[in-house]
Short mmCIF file of C-alpha atoms in Angstrom, two decimals:
data_model
loop_
_atom_site.label_atom_id
_atom_site.label_comp_id
_atom_site.label_asym_id
_atom_site.label_seq_id
_atom_site.Cartn_x
_atom_site.Cartn_y
_atom_site.Cartn_z
CA MET A 1 0.01 0.01 -0.03
CA THR A 2 1.43 3.32 -0.92
CA ARG A 3 1.75 6.44 1.47
CA ARG A 4 -1.08 8.08 -0.49
CA SER A 5 -3.35 5.02 0.03
CA TYR A 6 -2.31 4.93 3.83
CA ALA A 7 -3.21 8.69 4.06
CA LEU A 8 -6.52 8.36 2.32
CA TYR A 9 -7.33 5.37 4.56
CA ALA A 10 -6.39 7.20 7.65
CA VAL A 11 -8.27 10.33 6.81
CA GLY A 12 -11.41 8.27 5.88
CA SER A 13 -11.27 6.23 9.05
CA ILE A 14 -10.95 9.37 11.26
CA CYS A 15 -13.86 11.03 9.39
CA GLY A 16 -15.92 7.90 9.97
CA THR A 17 -15.15 7.89 13.59
CA LEU A 18 -16.07 11.49 13.98
CA LEU A 19 -19.05 10.85 12.19
CA VAL A 20 -20.08 8.11 14.58
CA VAL A 21 -19.24 10.45 17.39
CA GLY A 22 -21.34 13.21 15.96
CA ILE A 23 -24.42 10.87 15.47
CA GLY A 24 -23.95 9.62 19.06
CA LEU A 25 -23.94 13.19 20.32
CA LEU A 26 -27.05 14.04 18.31
CA VAL A 27 -28.91 10.75 19.29
CA GLY A 28 -27.94 11.27 22.96
CA ARG A 29 -29.33 14.78 22.88
CA VAL A 30 -32.57 13.58 21.35
CA PHE A 31 -32.84 10.80 23.90
CA HIS A 32 -32.12 13.19 26.72
CA LYS A 33 -34.86 15.71 25.58
CA LEU A 34 -37.33 12.90 25.23
CA MET A 35 -36.56 11.59 28.81
CA GLU A 36 -36.89 15.23 30.00
CA ASN A 37 -40.17 15.74 28.28
CA ARG A 38 -41.43 12.46 29.68
CA LEU A 39 -40.55 13.36 33.21
CA LYS A 40 -42.25 16.76 32.77
CA LYS A 41 -45.44 15.06 31.53
CA GLU A 42 -45.44 12.54 34.35
CA ILE A 43 -44.72 14.95 37.17
CA VAL A 44 -48.06 16.61 37.15
CA LEU A 45 -51.02 16.94 39.52
CA VAL A 46 -53.54 14.94 37.48
CA GLU A 47 -55.18 11.54 38.01
CA GLY A 48 -52.89 8.68 36.65
CA SER A 49 -49.68 10.59 36.86
CA ARG A 50 -46.59 9.17 38.44
CA VAL A 51 -46.75 11.48 41.45
CA PHE A 52 -50.43 12.09 42.02
CA GLU A 53 -51.16 9.38 44.56
CA SER A 54 -47.98 10.15 46.54
CA TRP A 55 -48.96 13.80 46.45
CA LYS A 56 -52.42 13.03 48.00
CA ASN A 57 -50.99 10.48 50.52
CA PRO A 58 -47.37 10.98 51.18
CA PRO A 59 -45.68 7.65 52.16
CA PRO A 60 -42.71 8.93 54.08
CA PRO A 61 -43.41 9.24 57.89
CA VAL A 62 -43.45 12.80 59.24
CA PHE A 63 -42.37 13.59 62.89
CA MET A 64 -43.25 16.67 64.89
CA GLU A 65 -40.97 17.33 67.79
CA PHE A 66 -41.94 20.02 70.36
CA PHE A 67 -39.15 21.64 72.65
CA PHE A 68 -40.34 23.88 75.45
CA PHE A 69 -38.39 26.62 77.35
CA ASN A 70 -39.10 26.26 81.11
CA LEU A 71 -38.70 29.53 82.99
CA THR A 72 -36.68 29.02 86.17
CA ASN A 73 -36.78 32.57 87.75
CA ALA A 74 -40.45 33.80 87.17
CA GLU A 75 -40.50 35.83 90.42
CA ASP A 76 -37.18 37.56 89.59
CA CYS A 77 -38.42 38.49 86.21
CA LEU A 78 -41.22 40.47 87.64
CA THR A 79 -38.75 42.74 89.35
CA GLY A 80 -36.80 43.27 86.12
CA ALA A 81 -34.35 40.32 85.97
CA LYS A 82 -33.36 38.60 82.86
CA PRO A 83 -35.43 35.44 82.09
CA GLU A 84 -33.54 32.17 82.52
CA VAL A 85 -34.84 29.15 80.77
CA THR A 86 -33.91 25.50 80.24
CA GLN A 87 -34.97 23.60 77.11
CA ILE A 88 -37.15 20.56 77.68
CA GLY A 89 -37.92 18.06 74.89
CA PRO A 90 -38.53 16.61 72.53
CA TYR A 91 -42.15 15.54 72.82
CA THR A 92 -42.45 13.69 69.63
CA TYR A 93 -45.66 12.92 67.52
CA ARG A 94 -46.10 10.99 64.39
CA GLU A 95 -47.77 13.31 61.99
CA TYR A 96 -50.14 11.86 59.45
CA ARG A 97 -51.07 14.14 56.57
CA TYR A 98 -53.17 13.67 53.48
CA LYS A 99 -55.05 15.74 50.92
CA ASP A 100 -58.76 15.63 51.29
CA ASN A 101 -61.59 16.58 49.01
CA VAL A 102 -59.25 16.77 45.94
CA THR A 103 -61.04 18.30 42.97
CA MET A 104 -59.98 19.24 39.53
CA VAL A 105 -61.01 22.78 38.70
CA GLU A 106 -60.79 25.32 36.04
CA ASN A 107 -61.13 22.77 33.11
CA GLY A 108 -58.50 20.41 34.69
CA THR A 109 -55.63 23.17 34.80
CA MET A 110 -55.91 23.60 38.51
CA VAL A 111 -56.55 21.13 41.47
CA SER A 112 -58.24 22.11 44.74
CA ALA A 113 -57.46 20.26 48.07
CA TYR A 114 -57.36 20.53 51.87
CA THR A 115 -54.26 19.21 53.76
CA ILE A 116 -55.51 17.36 56.95
CA LYS A 117 -52.97 16.70 59.70
CA LYS A 118 -53.36 14.22 62.60
CA PHE A 119 -50.83 13.75 65.42
CA VAL A 120 -50.13 10.67 67.50
CA PHE A 121 -47.86 10.67 70.60
CA LEU A 122 -44.72 8.60 70.39
CA ARG A 123 -43.56 7.82 74.00
CA GLU A 124 -40.46 6.04 72.96
CA LYS A 125 -39.12 9.10 71.08
CA SER A 126 -40.06 11.57 73.84
CA VAL A 127 -38.26 12.75 77.00
CA GLY A 128 -41.40 12.33 79.20
CA ASP A 129 -45.18 12.19 79.54
CA PRO A 130 -46.86 15.42 78.16
CA THR A 131 -49.90 15.03 80.46
CA VAL A 132 -47.50 14.95 83.59
CA ASP A 133 -44.61 17.27 82.83
CA SER A 134 -45.12 20.78 83.76
CA ILE A 135 -43.82 23.90 82.04
CA THR A 136 -43.61 27.43 83.63
CA THR A 137 -43.79 30.12 80.75
CA VAL A 138 -45.70 33.20 79.80
CA ASN A 139 -49.42 33.36 80.19
CA ILE A 140 -50.27 33.93 76.60
CA PRO A 141 -54.21 34.31 77.14
CA SER A 142 -53.43 37.02 79.57
CA TRP A 143 -50.90 38.79 77.41
CA ALA A 144 -53.32 38.63 74.36
CA VAL A 145 -55.93 40.54 76.53
CA MET A 146 -53.61 43.10 77.83
CA GLU A 147 -52.29 43.65 74.22
CA LYS A 148 -56.03 44.07 73.17
CA MET A 149 -56.75 46.44 76.10
CA LYS A 150 -53.69 48.62 75.44
CA GLY A 151 -54.81 52.32 75.22
CA SER A 152 -58.36 51.43 76.39
CA TRP A 153 -59.82 53.74 79.18
CA TYR A 154 -61.16 50.57 81.08
CA ARG A 155 -57.88 48.63 80.95
CA THR A 156 -57.51 49.05 84.72
CA ILE A 157 -60.85 47.53 85.41
CA VAL A 158 -59.75 44.55 83.11
CA SER A 159 -56.51 44.37 85.17
CA MET A 160 -58.44 44.04 88.40
CA PHE A 161 -60.57 41.27 87.30
CA MET A 162 -57.70 39.41 85.68
CA LYS A 163 -55.88 39.48 88.99
CA ASN A 164 -58.96 38.00 90.71
CA LEU A 165 -59.25 35.19 88.18
CA GLY A 166 -55.39 34.40 88.52
CA GLY A 167 -54.49 35.88 85.03
CA GLY A 168 -50.85 36.62 85.88
CA VAL A 169 -47.94 37.29 83.62
CA PHE A 170 -46.68 33.78 83.88
CA THR A 171 -48.29 30.31 84.31
CA SER A 172 -47.38 26.72 84.82
CA ARG A 173 -49.19 24.19 82.75
CA THR A 174 -48.54 20.59 81.43
CA VAL A 175 -47.08 20.04 78.04
CA HIS A 176 -50.40 18.48 76.83
CA GLU A 177 -52.32 21.62 78.09
CA LEU A 178 -49.98 24.02 76.32
CA LEU A 179 -50.12 22.10 73.25
CA TRP A 180 -53.80 20.93 72.89
CA GLY A 181 -55.66 23.34 74.95
CA TYR A 182 -57.03 24.12 78.41
CA GLU A 183 -59.93 26.31 79.78
CA ASP A 184 -58.53 29.72 80.79
CA ALA A 185 -60.41 31.62 83.43
CA VAL A 186 -59.62 34.98 81.71
CA LEU A 187 -60.85 33.84 78.33
CA GLU A 188 -63.93 32.39 79.86
CA LYS A 189 -64.83 35.50 81.44
CA ALA A 190 -64.09 37.47 78.13
CA ALA A 191 -66.19 34.97 76.11
CA SER A 192 -69.27 36.00 78.24
CA TYR A 193 -68.94 39.47 76.71
CA SER A 194 -67.76 38.42 73.35
CA PRO A 195 -69.82 35.52 71.94
CA GLY A 196 -67.76 33.24 69.64
CA LEU A 197 -64.54 33.69 71.53
CA ASP A 198 -63.01 30.51 72.46
CA LYS A 199 -62.79 29.63 76.16
CA GLU A 200 -59.77 27.43 75.64
CA PHE A 201 -56.20 28.15 74.42
CA GLY A 202 -53.45 25.90 73.23
CA LEU A 203 -50.59 26.41 70.73
CA MET A 204 -51.90 23.44 68.67
CA TYR A 205 -55.58 23.92 69.72
CA LYS A 206 -57.94 22.53 67.15
CA LYS A 207 -55.00 21.61 64.85
CA ASN A 208 -55.26 17.82 65.42
CA GLY A 209 -57.37 16.47 62.60
CA SER A 210 -58.08 19.80 61.01
CA ASP A 211 -56.82 21.69 58.01
CA SER A 212 -55.46 25.12 57.30
CA GLY A 213 -57.92 26.06 54.47
CA GLU A 214 -58.54 25.49 50.90
CA PHE A 215 -55.57 25.50 48.56
CA ILE A 216 -55.72 25.68 44.74
CA TYR A 217 -52.69 24.50 43.01
CA HIS A 218 -51.32 24.53 39.44
CA THR A 219 -51.12 21.12 37.99
CA GLY A 220 -47.92 21.78 35.98
CA GLU A 221 -49.41 20.48 32.68
CA GLN A 222 -49.02 23.78 30.91
CA ASN A 223 -45.56 24.57 32.30
CA TYR A 224 -43.54 22.19 34.58
CA LEU A 225 -42.24 25.23 36.45
CA ASP A 226 -45.72 25.77 37.79
CA TYR A 227 -45.99 22.20 39.24
CA GLY A 228 -47.58 22.52 42.75
CA ARG A 229 -47.49 26.28 42.73
CA VAL A 230 -50.26 27.80 44.93
CA LYS A 231 -52.73 29.95 43.09
CA THR A 232 -55.09 30.76 46.01
CA TRP A 233 -55.49 30.20 49.62
CA LYS A 234 -58.93 30.37 51.14
CA GLY A 235 -60.20 31.75 47.95
CA GLU A 236 -57.73 34.59 47.92
CA SER A 237 -54.66 35.12 45.69
CA LYS A 238 -52.89 37.49 48.10
CA LEU A 239 -53.03 38.32 51.78
CA THR A 240 -54.42 41.28 53.67
CA PHE A 241 -52.38 40.96 56.91
CA TRP A 242 -49.38 43.15 55.93
CA THR A 243 -48.93 46.77 54.76
CA SER A 244 -47.40 46.21 51.29
CA ASP A 245 -48.27 44.34 48.17
CA GLU A 246 -44.71 42.76 48.24
CA SER A 247 -45.44 41.34 51.72
CA ASN A 248 -48.95 40.12 50.88
CA ARG A 249 -47.87 38.00 47.99
CA ILE A 250 -48.86 34.36 47.77
CA GLU A 251 -46.08 32.72 45.95
CA GLY A 252 -44.51 29.33 45.25
CA SER A 253 -45.60 25.97 46.63
CA ASP A 254 -46.86 25.06 50.02
CA GLY A 255 -43.59 23.28 50.78
CA SER A 256 -44.84 19.74 50.10
CA SER A 257 -43.91 19.63 46.23
CA PHE A 258 -41.45 21.20 43.89
CA HIS A 259 -41.05 21.37 40.14
CA PRO A 260 -38.47 18.95 38.37
CA PHE A 261 -35.20 20.01 36.97
CA LEU A 262 -34.15 22.24 39.77
CA THR A 263 -31.11 24.45 39.27
CA LYS A 264 -28.60 25.70 41.94
CA ASP A 265 -29.15 29.53 41.06
CA GLU A 266 -32.89 29.54 41.58
CA ARG A 267 -34.78 30.67 44.59
CA LEU A 268 -37.50 28.60 45.92
CA TYR A 269 -40.63 30.35 47.38
CA ILE A 270 -42.96 28.71 49.85
CA PHE A 271 -46.18 30.13 51.17
CA THR A 272 -46.70 28.82 54.78
CA PRO A 273 -50.01 29.75 56.65
CA ASP A 274 -48.28 29.18 60.06
CA LEU A 275 -46.22 32.37 59.32
CA CYS A 276 -48.95 34.12 57.39
CA ARG A 277 -46.48 34.84 54.64
CA THR A 278 -44.34 33.64 51.70
CA ILE A 279 -40.68 32.89 52.61
CA TYR A 280 -37.87 31.79 50.20
CA MET A 281 -34.88 29.46 50.24
CA ASP A 282 -31.55 29.51 48.34
CA PHE A 283 -29.29 26.77 47.41
CA GLU A 284 -26.70 25.98 49.96
CA LYS A 285 -24.80 22.70 49.03
CA GLU A 286 -25.05 19.25 47.39
CA VAL A 287 -25.89 16.36 49.76
CA GLU A 288 -26.80 12.76 49.45
CA VAL A 289 -29.73 10.75 51.12
CA LYS A 290 -29.83 7.05 50.89
CA GLY A 291 -27.77 7.16 47.68
CA ILE A 292 -29.83 9.90 46.17
CA PRO A 293 -28.18 13.09 45.15
CA ALA A 294 -29.87 16.26 46.39
CA TYR A 295 -29.54 19.92 46.56
CA ARG A 296 -29.99 21.50 49.99
CA PHE A 297 -32.04 24.82 50.04
CA THR A 298 -32.14 26.87 53.29
CA PRO A 299 -33.80 30.25 54.24
CA PRO A 300 -31.13 33.06 54.32
CA ARG A 301 -30.90 35.70 56.98
CA SER A 302 -32.60 38.19 54.66
CA VAL A 303 -36.01 36.39 55.20
CA PHE A 304 -36.43 37.74 58.80
CA ALA A 305 -33.98 40.66 58.23
CA SER A 306 -34.99 44.09 59.56
CA LYS A 307 -36.29 46.72 57.10
CA GLU A 308 -32.93 48.53 57.51
CA GLU A 309 -31.12 45.34 56.48
CA ASN A 310 -33.68 44.28 53.76
CA ALA A 311 -36.03 47.09 52.57
CA ASP A 312 -38.31 44.42 50.97
CA ASN A 313 -39.38 43.60 54.65
CA LYS A 314 -40.77 46.86 55.40
CA GLY A 315 -44.20 45.70 54.67
CA PHE A 316 -43.98 43.25 57.61
CA CYS A 317 -43.83 45.89 60.22
CA VAL A 318 -47.33 46.04 61.95
CA SER A 319 -46.58 49.73 62.40
CA GLU A 320 -43.53 51.95 62.57
CA LYS A 321 -43.41 51.54 66.28
CA GLU A 322 -43.87 47.83 66.08
CA CYS A 323 -41.06 47.09 63.72
CA LEU A 324 -38.63 44.49 65.13
CA GLY A 325 -35.11 43.72 64.27
CA THR A 326 -33.39 40.98 62.18
CA GLY A 327 -34.36 37.49 63.07
CA VAL A 328 -37.92 37.93 64.35
CA LEU A 329 -41.36 38.47 62.88
CA LYS A 330 -44.32 39.79 64.67
CA VAL A 331 -47.37 37.85 63.38
CA SER A 332 -50.06 39.42 65.57
CA PRO A 333 -52.07 40.57 62.47
CA CYS A 334 -53.04 36.89 61.78
CA ARG A 335 -53.17 35.69 65.47
CA LYS A 336 -56.17 37.74 66.55
CA GLY A 337 -53.91 40.58 67.84
CA ALA A 338 -51.92 38.38 70.24
CA PRO A 339 -48.33 39.53 70.64
CA VAL A 340 -46.94 36.39 68.96
CA VAL A 341 -43.52 36.70 67.40
CA ALA A 342 -41.90 34.02 65.05
CA SER A 343 -38.22 33.15 64.76
CA PHE A 344 -35.97 30.31 64.16
CA PRO A 345 -35.02 28.07 67.35
CA HIS A 346 -32.87 29.78 69.83
CA PHE A 347 -33.10 32.99 67.70
CA TYR A 348 -30.74 31.37 65.09
CA LEU A 349 -29.75 34.14 62.41
CA ALA A 350 -31.17 36.84 64.74
CA GLU A 351 -29.59 39.93 66.30
CA ASP A 352 -27.51 39.37 69.35
CA LYS A 353 -30.00 41.45 71.35
CA TYR A 354 -32.57 38.73 71.30
CA ILE A 355 -30.17 35.94 72.08
CA ASN A 356 -28.63 37.91 74.88
CA GLY A 357 -31.97 38.96 76.24
CA ILE A 358 -32.70 35.36 77.48
CA LYS A 359 -30.33 33.30 79.52
CA GLY A 360 -30.21 29.80 77.97
CA MET A 361 -30.16 30.58 74.25
CA SER A 362 -27.54 28.82 72.25
CA PRO A 363 -28.28 28.96 68.47
CA ASN A 364 -26.74 26.12 66.44
CA ARG A 365 -26.89 25.72 62.73
CA GLU A 366 -26.94 21.94 62.86
CA HIS A 367 -30.03 21.70 65.22
CA HIS A 368 -31.85 24.98 64.41
CA GLN A 369 -31.51 25.51 60.63
CA THR A 370 -34.55 24.91 58.32
CA PHE A 371 -33.62 23.04 55.31
CA LEU A 372 -35.05 21.10 52.30
CA ASP A 373 -33.01 18.39 50.49
CA LEU A 374 -34.42 17.99 46.95
CA ASN A 375 -33.50 15.61 44.26
CA PRO A 376 -32.73 18.18 41.31
CA THR A 377 -33.91 15.87 38.61
CA THR A 378 -37.39 15.24 39.97
CA GLY A 379 -37.93 17.76 42.61
CA VAL A 380 -38.79 15.16 45.18
CA ILE A 381 -38.11 15.79 48.74
CA VAL A 382 -35.73 13.33 50.21
CA ARG A 383 -35.18 15.03 53.65
CA ALA A 384 -36.46 18.10 55.23
CA SER A 385 -36.55 19.81 58.65
CA LYS A 386 -38.90 22.69 59.18
CA ARG A 387 -37.74 24.43 62.41
CA ALA A 388 -39.58 27.35 63.90
CA GLN A 389 -40.01 29.05 67.34
CA VAL A 390 -42.96 30.69 69.00
CA ASN A 391 -42.22 33.72 71.16
CA ILE A 392 -44.23 36.32 73.01
CA LEU A 393 -43.41 40.07 72.97
CA MET A 394 -43.33 41.18 76.63
CA ASN A 395 -43.07 44.74 77.72
CA ARG A 396 -44.54 47.37 80.05
CA ILE A 397 -48.21 47.93 79.49
CA SER A 398 -49.96 50.93 81.10
CA GLY A 399 -52.77 49.88 83.52
CA PHE A 400 -51.41 46.63 84.28
CA PRO A 401 -49.07 46.93 87.43
CA GLU A 402 -47.59 43.49 87.10
CA THR A 403 -45.73 44.62 83.90
CA ARG A 404 -44.31 47.81 85.26
CA ASN A 405 -40.86 46.35 86.02
CA LEU A 406 -40.52 44.21 82.81
CA ASN A 407 -38.07 45.13 80.11
CA GLU A 408 -39.12 44.64 76.56
CA THR A 409 -38.12 40.95 75.76
CA VAL A 410 -38.95 38.51 73.04
CA PHE A 411 -39.74 35.53 75.28
CA PRO A 412 -39.26 31.90 73.78
CA VAL A 413 -42.18 29.74 74.54
CA MET A 414 -41.30 26.62 72.41
CA PHE A 415 -39.96 25.54 69.04
CA ILE A 416 -40.92 22.76 66.66
CA ASN A 417 -38.85 20.46 64.45
CA GLU A 418 -41.08 18.98 61.75
CA SER A 419 -38.87 16.45 59.90
CA VAL A 420 -39.21 13.82 57.21
CA VAL A 421 -36.79 11.46 55.41
CA ILE A 422 -37.73 9.41 52.31
CA ASP A 423 -38.74 5.96 53.08
CA ASP A 424 -36.75 3.00 51.74
CA ALA A 425 -39.49 1.90 49.24
CA SER A 426 -39.83 5.28 47.76
CA ALA A 427 -36.04 5.76 47.83
CA ALA A 428 -35.70 2.52 45.68
CA LYS A 429 -38.29 3.60 43.30
CA LEU A 430 -36.61 7.06 42.82
CA LYS A 431 -33.15 5.51 42.49
CA LYS A 432 -34.51 3.23 39.56
CA LEU A 433 -35.92 6.23 37.76
CA LEU A 434 -32.65 8.27 38.15
CA VAL A 435 -30.63 5.30 36.79
CA ILE A 436 -32.81 5.24 33.70
CA SER A 437 -32.45 9.00 33.43
CA GLU A 438 -28.77 8.92 33.99
CA VAL A 439 -28.31 6.16 31.36
CA VAL A 440 -30.16 8.33 28.78
CA SER A 441 -28.45 11.48 29.77
CA ASN A 442 -25.05 9.89 29.43
CA PHE A 443 -25.75 7.92 26.21
CA ALA A 444 -23.94 10.68 24.18
CA LEU A 445 -20.91 10.33 26.41
CA PHE A 446 -20.92 6.63 25.80
CA ILE A 447 -20.88 7.16 22.10
CA VAL A 448 -18.10 9.80 22.21
CA GLY A 449 -16.08 7.35 24.43
CA LEU A 450 -16.59 4.52 22.07
CA GLY A 451 -15.54 6.79 19.17
CA GLY A 452 -12.42 7.82 21.02
CA ILE A 453 -11.50 4.15 21.57
CA MET A 454 -12.12 3.39 17.95
CA LEU A 455 -9.81 6.28 17.00
CA VAL A 456 -6.97 5.02 19.27
CA ILE A 457 -7.44 1.49 17.97
CA LEU A 458 -7.25 2.92 14.39
CA ILE A 459 -4.14 4.92 15.09
CA VAL A 460 -2.37 1.86 16.77
CA LEU A 461 -3.33 -0.23 13.55
CA LEU A 462 -1.94 2.32 11.30
CA VAL A 463 1.24 2.68 13.16
CA ARG A 464 1.63 -1.01 13.35
CA ALA A 465 1.07 -1.26 9.52
CA HIS A 466 3.49 1.42 8.77
CA GLN A 467 6.10 -0.39 10.95
CA LYS A 468 5.40 -3.61 9.22
CA LYS A 469 5.88 -1.90 5.76
CA ASN A 470 9.20 -0.54 6.82
CA ASP A 471 10.38 -4.00 8.02
CA VAL A 472 9.54 -5.59 4.69
CA ASN A 473 11.62 -2.86 2.83
CA ARG A 474 14.48 -3.51 5.27
CA ILE A 475 14.52 -7.13 4.53
CA VAL A 476 14.42 -6.65 0.71
CA PHE A 477 17.32 -4.18 1.08
CA THR A 478 19.33 -6.67 3.10
CA LYS A 479 18.85 -9.44 0.65
CA ALA A 480 19.97 -7.35 -2.14
CA HIS A 481 23.03 -6.40 -0.29
CA HIS A 482 24.21 -9.96 0.30
CA ALA A 483 23.59 -10.97 -3.39
CA GLN A 484 26.27 -8.68 -4.82
CA PRO A 485 29.70 -9.70 -6.34
CA SER A 486 32.86 -10.20 -4.41
CA SER A 487 34.84 -7.46 -2.93
CA GLN A 488 36.84 -6.98 -6.23
CA ASP A 489 34.00 -4.68 -7.40
CA ASP A 490 33.92 -2.57 -4.33
CA THR A 491 30.47 -1.09 -4.57
CA SER A 492 27.75 0.36 -2.36
CA TYR A 493 23.98 0.53 -2.74
CA CYS A 494 21.76 3.57 -3.53
CA PRO A 495 18.34 4.03 -4.96
CA VAL A 496 18.06 4.56 -8.75
CA GLY A 497 15.94 7.72 -8.23
CA ASP A 498 14.42 9.90 -5.58
CA LYS A 499 11.27 7.82 -5.49
CA GLU A 500 11.11 4.18 -4.85
CA LYS A 501 9.97 2.01 -7.82
CA GLU A 502 8.40 -1.18 -7.55
CA ASP A 503 8.70 -4.26 -9.83
CA PRO A 504 6.15 -6.80 -9.71
CA GLN A 505 8.79 -9.44 -10.28
CA ASN A 506 11.91 -8.23 -8.61
CA GLY A 507 10.83 -5.95 -6.02
CA THR A 508 12.39 -2.61 -5.53
CA TYR A 509 15.02 -1.35 -7.99
CA ILE A 510 18.46 -1.00 -6.49
CA GLY A 511 21.20 0.92 -8.34
CA LEU A 512 24.79 0.28 -7.86
CA THR A 513 27.60 2.81 -7.80
CA GLU A 514 31.35 2.46 -7.22
CA LYS A 515 32.36 3.27 -3.78
CA VAL A 516 34.95 5.96 -3.78
CA ASP A 517 37.63 5.63 -1.19
CA ALA A 518 38.14 8.72 0.91
#
């Protein structure tokens, strides 16, 4: 084979290999797009879709842990001392949640549902018996009444009958009473003047077996980015609790579902009725749960930042005088006027003045951060912890003598840790789906790799063939040398011309010239 033939063969082989690689890339891209479109069509909130049943009845077990802050120096606080608390908990409940009264609306483009939550106590996961363990904390019903009477001309009269009824600044109740409700003498008296007012109070009162109102969600059929996005809550597309349109927006999902194909640079919005507002989360890092890759999203400090630190939060100020600092949010507008303040546990991400205002606070990222671990391909929650703290704003209130020595304090009552980890059966199904998706996504890389291997093999074969050809020429050359006359004709070999000539009978022509002695 001539050099020209070798060159043509090499070029043709390389072009063929590159063509295979190109076709592989194209086919891989097509398969990846098909797989992506298939997932987008299956991850929708309609009957028969891959996720609809698990959306209505989530299989992974959810646990709700309650941690209380027990006040150890109540009497001293009344004289102006800093409150000292000890954390007691967890009191753990298994949370059963499901969607009820699920109905397709607006020609099947939306779905309406109520989320029901039920709680069952788990003694083996708790520190004690909630019906026995007692907690000393702020008397929330009394503070609600005092806040309501602030500025009223008959607040002194109310103060007197509160004192007669035992409605002090602090109270001692069992964990069960604080959670699920107890009859309060002050509320009972107030109810006699205000029909419809509950006589009982509890942090989780009437929340066992109830719902938080009707949600209407986008199905995601028209746009996969809208999957699970809340359109209305209780028939409204925006809130009325706050003082700006920005703060009153209902945006994002309800925290139970997220669209597929998440990216690290997007911000996730979540509307939560417990906080009466929309919050957001940003990407923090990559994690792995039961062999499933996930992106961790967490709420940044700016979510509860002061209006000075984040101007977008100005609308969350109840009034100019009731605008708190970074790390806390007064939610009294949606808590019937009660001075309830929300924060992260132990005032995590809050200003030092709130942490230092209570002895016993020790914010810790590992134990107090809220996070969502989401598989980026499917948007499925593989692990999550929602951590929030309930506080009461205490300060001096004119007309109520018991408060005259109090310093303004955001007093922590309890915090919750609502957590979930994907169950093994769901994890196995998700991993199988991800394997298929990974194979399809990497098909192009497989073809490229195969083409690369073919190219290497081709180069090796060409090199070996070229070496073999040189070896043949060398053998012919040597034979011709040994076949020449004796040393009388002192000669040396040289080619006839600049180019080698081939004879079908005699091989390569060799010309002889006389050797010239130096």
